[in-house]
mmCIF file of C-alpha atoms (C1' of nucleotides) in Angstrom:
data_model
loop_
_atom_site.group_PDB
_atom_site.id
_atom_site.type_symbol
_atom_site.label_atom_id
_atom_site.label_comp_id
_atom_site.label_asym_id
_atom_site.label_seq_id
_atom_site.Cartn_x
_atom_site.Cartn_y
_atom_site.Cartn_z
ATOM 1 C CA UNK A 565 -3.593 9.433 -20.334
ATOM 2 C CA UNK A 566 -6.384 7.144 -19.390
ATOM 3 C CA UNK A 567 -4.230 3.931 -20.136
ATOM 4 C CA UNK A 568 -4.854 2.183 -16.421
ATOM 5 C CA UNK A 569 -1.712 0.263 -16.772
ATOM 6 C CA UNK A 570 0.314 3.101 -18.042
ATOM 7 C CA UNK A 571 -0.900 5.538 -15.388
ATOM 8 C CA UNK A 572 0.709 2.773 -13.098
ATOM 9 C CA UNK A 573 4.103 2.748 -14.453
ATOM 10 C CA UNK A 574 5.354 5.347 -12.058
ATOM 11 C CA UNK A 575 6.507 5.269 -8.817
ATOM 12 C CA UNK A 576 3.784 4.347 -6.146
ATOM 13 C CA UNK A 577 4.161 7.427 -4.050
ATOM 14 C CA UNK A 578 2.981 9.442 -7.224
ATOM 15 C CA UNK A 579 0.446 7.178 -7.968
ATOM 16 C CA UNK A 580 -1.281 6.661 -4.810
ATOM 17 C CA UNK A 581 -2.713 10.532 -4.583
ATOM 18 C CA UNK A 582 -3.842 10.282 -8.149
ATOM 19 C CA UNK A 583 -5.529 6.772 -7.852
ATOM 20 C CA UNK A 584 -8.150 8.355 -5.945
ATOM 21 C CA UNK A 585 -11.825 8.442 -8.222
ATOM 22 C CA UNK A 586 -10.680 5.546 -10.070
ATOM 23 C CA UNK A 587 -12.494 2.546 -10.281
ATOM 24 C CA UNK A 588 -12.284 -1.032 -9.736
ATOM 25 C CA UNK A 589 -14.691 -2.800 -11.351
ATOM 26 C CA UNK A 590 -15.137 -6.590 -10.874
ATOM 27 C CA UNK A 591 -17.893 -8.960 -11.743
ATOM 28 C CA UNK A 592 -21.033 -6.930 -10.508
ATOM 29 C CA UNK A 593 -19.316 -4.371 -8.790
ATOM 30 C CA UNK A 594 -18.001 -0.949 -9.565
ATOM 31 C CA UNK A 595 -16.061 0.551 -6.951
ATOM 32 C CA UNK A 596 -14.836 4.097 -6.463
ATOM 33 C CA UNK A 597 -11.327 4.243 -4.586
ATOM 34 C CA UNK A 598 -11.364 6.565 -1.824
ATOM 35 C CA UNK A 599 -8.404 6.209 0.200
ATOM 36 C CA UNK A 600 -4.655 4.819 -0.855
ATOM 37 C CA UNK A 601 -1.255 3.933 0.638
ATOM 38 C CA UNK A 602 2.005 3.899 -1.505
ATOM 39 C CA UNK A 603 4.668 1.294 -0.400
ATOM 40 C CA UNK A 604 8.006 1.750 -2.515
ATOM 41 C CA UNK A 605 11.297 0.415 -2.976
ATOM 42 C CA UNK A 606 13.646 -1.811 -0.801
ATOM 43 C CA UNK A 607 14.488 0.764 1.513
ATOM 44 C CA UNK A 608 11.144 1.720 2.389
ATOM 45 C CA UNK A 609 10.713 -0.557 5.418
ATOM 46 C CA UNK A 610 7.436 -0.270 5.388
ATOM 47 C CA UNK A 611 7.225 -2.275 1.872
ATOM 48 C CA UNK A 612 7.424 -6.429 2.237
ATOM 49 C CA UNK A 613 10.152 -5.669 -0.717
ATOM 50 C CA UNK A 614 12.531 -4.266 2.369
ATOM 51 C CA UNK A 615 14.303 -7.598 2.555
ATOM 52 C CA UNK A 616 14.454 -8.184 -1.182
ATOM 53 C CA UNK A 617 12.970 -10.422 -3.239
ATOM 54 C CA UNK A 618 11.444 -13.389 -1.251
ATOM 55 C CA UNK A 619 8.642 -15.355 -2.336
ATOM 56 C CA UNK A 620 6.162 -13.308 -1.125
ATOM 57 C CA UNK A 621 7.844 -10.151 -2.420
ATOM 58 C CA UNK A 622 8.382 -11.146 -5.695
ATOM 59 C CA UNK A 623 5.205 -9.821 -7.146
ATOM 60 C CA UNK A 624 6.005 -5.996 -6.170
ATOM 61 C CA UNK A 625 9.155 -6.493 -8.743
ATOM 62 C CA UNK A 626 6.548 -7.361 -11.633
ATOM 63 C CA UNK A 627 4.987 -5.015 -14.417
ATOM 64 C CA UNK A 628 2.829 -1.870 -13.299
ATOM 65 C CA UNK A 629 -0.562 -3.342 -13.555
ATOM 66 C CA UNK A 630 -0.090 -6.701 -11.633
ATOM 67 C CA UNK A 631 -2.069 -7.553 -8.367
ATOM 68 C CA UNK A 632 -0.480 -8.111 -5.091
ATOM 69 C CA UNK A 633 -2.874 -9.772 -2.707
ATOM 70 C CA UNK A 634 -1.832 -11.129 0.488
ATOM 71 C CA UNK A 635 -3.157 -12.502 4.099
ATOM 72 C CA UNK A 636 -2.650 -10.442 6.533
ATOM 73 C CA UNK A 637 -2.921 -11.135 10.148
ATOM 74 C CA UNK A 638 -3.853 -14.711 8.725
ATOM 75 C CA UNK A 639 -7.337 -13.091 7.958
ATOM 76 C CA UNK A 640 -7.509 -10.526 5.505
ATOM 77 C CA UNK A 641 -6.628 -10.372 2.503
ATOM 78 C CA UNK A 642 -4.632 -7.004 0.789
ATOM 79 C CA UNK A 643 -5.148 -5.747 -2.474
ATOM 80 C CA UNK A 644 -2.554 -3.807 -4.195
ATOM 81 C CA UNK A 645 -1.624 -2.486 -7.414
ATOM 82 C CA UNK A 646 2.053 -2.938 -8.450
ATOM 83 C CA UNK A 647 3.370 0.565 -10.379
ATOM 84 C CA UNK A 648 6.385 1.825 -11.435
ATOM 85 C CA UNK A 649 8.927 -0.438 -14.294
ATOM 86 C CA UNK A 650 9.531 -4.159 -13.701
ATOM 87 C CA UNK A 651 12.541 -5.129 -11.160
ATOM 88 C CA UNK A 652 11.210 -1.717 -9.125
ATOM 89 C CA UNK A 653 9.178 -3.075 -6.118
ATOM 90 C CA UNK A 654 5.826 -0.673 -5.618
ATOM 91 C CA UNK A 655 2.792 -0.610 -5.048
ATOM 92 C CA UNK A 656 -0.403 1.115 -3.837
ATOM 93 C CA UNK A 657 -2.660 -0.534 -1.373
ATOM 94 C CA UNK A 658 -6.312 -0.065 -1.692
ATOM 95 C CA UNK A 659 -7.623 1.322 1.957
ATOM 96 C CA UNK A 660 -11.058 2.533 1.235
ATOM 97 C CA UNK A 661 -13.741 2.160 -1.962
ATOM 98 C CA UNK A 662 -17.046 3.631 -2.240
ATOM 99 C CA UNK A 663 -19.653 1.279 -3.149
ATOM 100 C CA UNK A 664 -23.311 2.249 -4.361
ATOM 101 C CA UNK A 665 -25.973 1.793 -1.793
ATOM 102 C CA UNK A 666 -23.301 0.499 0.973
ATOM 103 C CA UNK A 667 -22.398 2.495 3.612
ATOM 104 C CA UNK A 668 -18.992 4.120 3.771
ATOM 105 C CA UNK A 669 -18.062 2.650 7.172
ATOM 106 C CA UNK A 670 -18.274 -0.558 5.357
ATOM 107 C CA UNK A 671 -15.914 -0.435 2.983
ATOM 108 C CA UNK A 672 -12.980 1.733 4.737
ATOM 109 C CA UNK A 673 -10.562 -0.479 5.613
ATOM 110 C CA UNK A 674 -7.945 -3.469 3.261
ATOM 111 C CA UNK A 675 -9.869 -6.019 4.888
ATOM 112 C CA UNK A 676 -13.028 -4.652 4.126
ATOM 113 C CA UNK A 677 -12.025 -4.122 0.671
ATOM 114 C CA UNK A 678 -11.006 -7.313 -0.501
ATOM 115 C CA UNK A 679 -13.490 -9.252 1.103
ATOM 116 C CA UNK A 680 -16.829 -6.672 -0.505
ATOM 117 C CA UNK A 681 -14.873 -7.445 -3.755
ATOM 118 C CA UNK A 682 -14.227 -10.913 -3.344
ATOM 119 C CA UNK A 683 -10.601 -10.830 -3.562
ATOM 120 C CA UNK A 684 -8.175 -13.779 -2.332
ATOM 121 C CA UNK A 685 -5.179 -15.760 -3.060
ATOM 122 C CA UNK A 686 -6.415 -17.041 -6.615
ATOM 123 C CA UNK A 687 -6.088 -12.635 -7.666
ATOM 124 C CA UNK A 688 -2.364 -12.327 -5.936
ATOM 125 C CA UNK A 689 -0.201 -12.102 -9.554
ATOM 126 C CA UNK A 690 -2.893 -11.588 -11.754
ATOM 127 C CA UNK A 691 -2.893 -8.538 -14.372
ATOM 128 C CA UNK A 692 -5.146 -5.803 -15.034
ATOM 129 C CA UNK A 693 -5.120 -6.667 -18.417
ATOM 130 C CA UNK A 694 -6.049 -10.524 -18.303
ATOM 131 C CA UNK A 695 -7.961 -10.599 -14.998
ATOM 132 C CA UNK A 696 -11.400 -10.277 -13.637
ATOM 133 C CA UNK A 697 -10.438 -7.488 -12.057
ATOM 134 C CA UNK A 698 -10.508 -3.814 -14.387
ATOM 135 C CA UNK A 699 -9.413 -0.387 -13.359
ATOM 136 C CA UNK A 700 -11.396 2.456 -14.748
ATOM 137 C CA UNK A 701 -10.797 5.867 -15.302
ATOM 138 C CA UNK A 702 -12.337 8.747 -12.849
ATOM 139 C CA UNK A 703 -16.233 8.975 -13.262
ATOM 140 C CA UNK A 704 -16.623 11.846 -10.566
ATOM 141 C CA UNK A 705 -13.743 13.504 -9.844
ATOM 142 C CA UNK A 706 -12.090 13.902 -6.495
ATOM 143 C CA UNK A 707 -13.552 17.215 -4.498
ATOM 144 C CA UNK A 708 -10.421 17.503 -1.953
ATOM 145 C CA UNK A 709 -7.261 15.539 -1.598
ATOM 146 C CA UNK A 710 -6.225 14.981 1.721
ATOM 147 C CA UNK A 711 -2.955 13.455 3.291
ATOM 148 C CA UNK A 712 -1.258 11.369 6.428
ATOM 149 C CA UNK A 713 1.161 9.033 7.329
ATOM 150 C CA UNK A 714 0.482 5.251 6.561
ATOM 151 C CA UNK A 715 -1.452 3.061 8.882
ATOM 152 C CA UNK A 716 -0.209 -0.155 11.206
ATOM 153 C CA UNK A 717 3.343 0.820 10.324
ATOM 154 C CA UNK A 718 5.017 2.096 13.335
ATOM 155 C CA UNK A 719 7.544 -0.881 13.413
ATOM 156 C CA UNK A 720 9.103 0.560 10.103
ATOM 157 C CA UNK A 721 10.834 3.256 12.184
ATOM 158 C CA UNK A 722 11.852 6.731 12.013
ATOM 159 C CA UNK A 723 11.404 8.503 8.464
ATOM 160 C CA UNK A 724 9.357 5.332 7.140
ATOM 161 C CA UNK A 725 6.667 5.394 9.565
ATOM 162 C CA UNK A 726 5.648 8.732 9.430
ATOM 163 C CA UNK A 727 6.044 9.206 5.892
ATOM 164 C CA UNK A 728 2.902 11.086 4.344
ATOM 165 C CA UNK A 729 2.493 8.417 2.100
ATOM 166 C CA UNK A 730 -1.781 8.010 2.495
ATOM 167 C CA UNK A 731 -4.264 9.899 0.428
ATOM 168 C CA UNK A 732 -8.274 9.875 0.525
ATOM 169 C CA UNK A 733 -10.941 11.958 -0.185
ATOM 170 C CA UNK A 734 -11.679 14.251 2.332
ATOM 171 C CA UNK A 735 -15.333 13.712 4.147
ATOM 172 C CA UNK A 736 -14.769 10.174 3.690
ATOM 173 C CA UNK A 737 -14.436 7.903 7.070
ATOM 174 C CA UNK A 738 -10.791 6.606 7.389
ATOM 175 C CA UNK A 739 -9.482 4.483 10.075
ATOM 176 C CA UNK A 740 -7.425 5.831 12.758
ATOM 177 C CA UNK A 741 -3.856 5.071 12.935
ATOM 178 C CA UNK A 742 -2.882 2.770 16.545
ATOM 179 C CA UNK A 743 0.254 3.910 18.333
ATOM 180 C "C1'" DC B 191 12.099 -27.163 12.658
ATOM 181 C "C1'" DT B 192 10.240 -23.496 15.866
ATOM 182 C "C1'" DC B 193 8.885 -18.932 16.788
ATOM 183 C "C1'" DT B 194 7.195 -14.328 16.225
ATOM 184 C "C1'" DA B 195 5.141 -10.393 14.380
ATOM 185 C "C1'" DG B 196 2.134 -8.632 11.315
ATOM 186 C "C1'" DA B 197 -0.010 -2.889 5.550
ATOM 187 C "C1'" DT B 198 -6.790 -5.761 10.322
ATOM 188 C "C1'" DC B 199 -11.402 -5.994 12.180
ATOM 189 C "C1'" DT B 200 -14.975 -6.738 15.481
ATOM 190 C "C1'" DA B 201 -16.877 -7.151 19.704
ATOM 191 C "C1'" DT B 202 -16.334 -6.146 24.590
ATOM 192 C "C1'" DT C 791 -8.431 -3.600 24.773
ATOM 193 C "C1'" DA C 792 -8.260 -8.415 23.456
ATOM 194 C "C1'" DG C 793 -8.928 -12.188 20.551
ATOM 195 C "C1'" DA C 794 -9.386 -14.415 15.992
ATOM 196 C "C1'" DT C 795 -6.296 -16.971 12.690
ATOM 197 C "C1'" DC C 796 -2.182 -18.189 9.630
ATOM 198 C "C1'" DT C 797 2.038 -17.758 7.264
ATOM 199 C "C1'" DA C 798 6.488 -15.487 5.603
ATOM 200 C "C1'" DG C 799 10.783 -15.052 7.069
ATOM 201 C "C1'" DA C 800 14.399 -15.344 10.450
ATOM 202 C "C1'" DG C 801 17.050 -18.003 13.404
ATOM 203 C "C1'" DG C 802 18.781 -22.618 15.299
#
DNA sequence: CTCTAGATCTAT
DNA sequence: TAGATCTAGAGG
């Protein structure tokens, strides 16, 4: 099963672990993901989909495969791929990539992401399929999975913002979680 | 219309 | 530990 887009079709939280390896690859870049955040459903307060379908939202209800880029803090910019069937709001964000010849440090964190990639608004509601940007199966596979609750989430509250909803490859550097 | 908080990052 | 920088979404 090495259809990107039908790998996606599932729920994000099932995704997210098994995203890690793959690769985005984009213009001259090839990127290995290393780290991953699942965001699902309208009860999931952690997910911008936890007040419906807005504007802004509306891209998490569209077919697995579809980008979801956003600002945040009015200066980075998110990528995320939407899973799971259409009119189901998921997605996985992309924390951490590994880049050849760029140090680790450099590339763990959304921000960081986006911006090494060149991501912004222009990608928000693109497709995998019909974009610049391609997801490619696993070159080297993942050596160890490893697990944690979501990061910058704390004002989803009890049972949302602990949920163990992070992967990433274990040995590389991940950002600390702020209480 | 106004206001606030936010899926962050960097420098201090 | 604070400041940068901006916009979705809620409330009036």
């Amino acid at each position: 099963m090495h259809d990107p887009v039908r790998f996606l079709a599932r729920p994000a939280p099932r995704v997210a672990p098994e995203l890690l390896g793959w690769r985005l690859a984009i213009g001259p870049h090839v990127a290995r993901i290393t780290e991953t955040e699942a965001y699902h459903g309208e009860r999931d307060r952690a997910c911008h989909a936890s007040k419906g379908r807005t504007p802004r939202s509306a891209g998490l209800y569209a077919r697995a495969g579809t980008l979801y880029v956003y600002l945040c803090y009015g200066m980075h910019w998110m990528l995320n791929l939407v899973c799971d069937d259409v009119d189901v709001p998921s997605a996985v964000l992309i924390r951490s990539i590994e880049l050849p010849g760029i140090d680790p440090r450099a590339s763990n964190g959304p921000g960081k992401v986006a911006k090494l990639l060149g991501l912004h608004r222009s990608h928000n509601g693109q497709h995998l399929d019909h974009g610049d940007l391609h997801l490619l199966p696993p070159l080297v596979p993942v050596k160890r999975r490893r697990r944690g609750p979501r990061v910058g989430v704390a004002y989803a509250g009890p049972g949302w913002a602990e949920k163990p909803w992070r992967w990433w490859e274990d040995g590389f550097p991940v950002v600390a979680n702020r209480l």
